[in-house]
Amino acid sequence: MEQGILIQQASLSDIEAVVRKVLDDLKPQKSEDSIRLLTRAEAAKMLRISLPTLADWTRQGMIPAQRIGRRVLYAISDIENTLEGKKGGRKNG
């Protein structure tokens, strides 16, 4: 037999508080270990380069990409590292 909860004389604000708490508990918690991935267009926009340049940089190994199915995705941390490396200009040799 299922057990149920009987609510008697609960105010609307009490019910709203319970619903808010339940919804907050259901939200996925952001983990520092989780990796945020960007699409090609998002990565190119963040780097302020064209899609063909992004493809060239990926082929040359300047920026790592991940394939998931047919999609090519870029970790935001890799984009940030690439931006940090470009601040001082291109290094020759």
Tab-separated table of C-alpha atoms in Angstrom:
chain	number	residue	atom	x	y	z
A	1	MET	CA	0.000	0.000	0.000
A	2	GLU	CA	1.364	3.442	-0.949
A	3	GLN	CA	1.923	6.005	1.715
A	4	GLY	CA	0.709	9.484	1.014
A	5	ILE	CA	1.305	12.822	2.606
A	6	LEU	CA	-1.684	14.659	3.920
A	7	ILE	CA	-1.371	18.437	4.014
A	8	GLN	CA	-3.767	20.258	6.229
A	9	GLN	CA	-4.067	23.980	6.680
A	10	ALA	CA	-1.014	24.864	4.590
A	11	SER	CA	-0.790	28.410	3.377
A	12	LEU	CA	-0.052	29.229	-0.237
A	13	SER	CA	3.355	30.617	0.742
A	14	ASP	CA	4.197	27.343	2.545
A	15	ILE	CA	3.296	25.340	-0.547
A	16	GLU	CA	5.286	27.706	-2.803
A	17	ALA	CA	8.328	27.321	-0.536
A	18	VAL	CA	8.118	23.524	-0.700
A	19	VAL	CA	7.714	23.560	-4.489
A	20	ARG	CA	10.708	25.946	-4.857
A	21	LYS	CA	12.849	23.661	-2.699
A	22	VAL	CA	11.888	20.587	-4.704
A	23	LEU	CA	12.616	22.370	-7.993
A	24	ASP	CA	15.983	23.607	-6.704
A	25	ASP	CA	16.883	20.070	-5.669
A	26	LEU	CA	16.035	18.825	-9.169
A	27	LYS	CA	18.326	21.313	-10.941
A	28	PRO	CA	21.580	19.759	-12.120
A	29	GLN	CA	24.442	20.962	-9.977
A	30	LYS	CA	27.331	22.549	-11.857
A	31	SER	CA	30.470	20.576	-11.345
A	32	GLU	CA	33.896	22.096	-11.762
A	33	ASP	CA	34.861	18.807	-13.384
A	34	SER	CA	32.253	19.191	-16.125
A	35	ILE	CA	33.568	20.312	-19.482
A	36	ARG	CA	31.635	22.931	-21.415
A	37	LEU	CA	31.786	22.257	-25.139
A	38	LEU	CA	31.314	24.804	-27.906
A	39	THR	CA	30.188	24.297	-31.477
A	40	ARG	CA	32.445	25.320	-34.346
A	41	ALA	CA	30.504	28.563	-34.776
A	42	GLU	CA	30.690	29.397	-31.051
A	43	ALA	CA	34.419	28.625	-30.927
A	44	ALA	CA	35.142	30.736	-34.013
A	45	LYS	CA	33.136	33.627	-32.577
A	46	MET	CA	34.950	33.427	-29.246
A	47	LEU	CA	38.323	33.380	-31.012
A	48	ARG	CA	37.153	36.084	-33.448
A	49	ILE	CA	38.231	34.047	-36.446
A	50	SER	CA	36.452	32.576	-39.467
A	51	LEU	CA	35.283	28.972	-39.678
A	52	PRO	CA	37.940	28.119	-42.310
A	53	THR	CA	40.659	29.527	-40.020
A	54	LEU	CA	39.294	27.459	-37.132
A	55	ALA	CA	39.412	24.371	-39.352
A	56	ASP	CA	43.032	25.181	-40.292
A	57	TRP	CA	44.046	25.689	-36.660
A	58	THR	CA	42.369	22.395	-35.742
A	59	ARG	CA	44.191	20.516	-38.529
A	60	GLN	CA	47.503	22.107	-37.480
A	61	GLY	CA	46.927	21.062	-33.857
A	62	MET	CA	46.840	24.632	-32.585
A	63	ILE	CA	43.505	23.956	-30.922
A	64	PRO	CA	42.219	20.513	-29.921
A	65	ALA	CA	38.785	19.409	-31.059
A	66	GLN	CA	36.556	16.545	-30.027
A	67	ARG	CA	34.329	14.589	-32.356
A	68	ILE	CA	31.005	13.425	-31.032
A	69	GLY	CA	29.291	11.628	-33.858
A	70	ARG	CA	29.520	13.944	-36.847
A	71	ARG	CA	29.863	17.068	-34.717
A	72	VAL	CA	33.166	18.785	-34.019
A	73	LEU	CA	33.214	20.413	-30.596
A	74	TYR	CA	35.745	22.471	-28.676
A	75	ALA	CA	36.272	22.586	-24.904
A	76	ILE	CA	35.933	26.131	-23.619
A	77	SER	CA	39.110	25.621	-21.567
A	78	ASP	CA	41.028	24.845	-24.793
A	79	ILE	CA	39.651	28.027	-26.389
A	80	GLU	CA	40.726	30.065	-23.352
A	81	ASN	CA	44.197	28.498	-23.456
A	82	THR	CA	44.477	29.349	-27.148
A	83	LEU	CA	43.453	32.947	-26.438
A	84	GLU	CA	46.062	33.198	-23.669
A	85	GLY	CA	48.744	31.952	-26.076
A	86	LYS	CA	47.739	34.515	-28.725
A	87	LYS	CA	47.900	37.572	-26.422
A	88	GLY	CA	51.620	38.002	-26.970
A	89	GLY	CA	51.345	37.597	-30.736
A	90	ARG	CA	52.584	34.733	-32.847
A	91	LYS	CA	55.798	33.118	-31.768
A	92	ASN	CA	58.166	32.127	-34.529
A	93	GLY	CA	60.143	28.911	-34.217
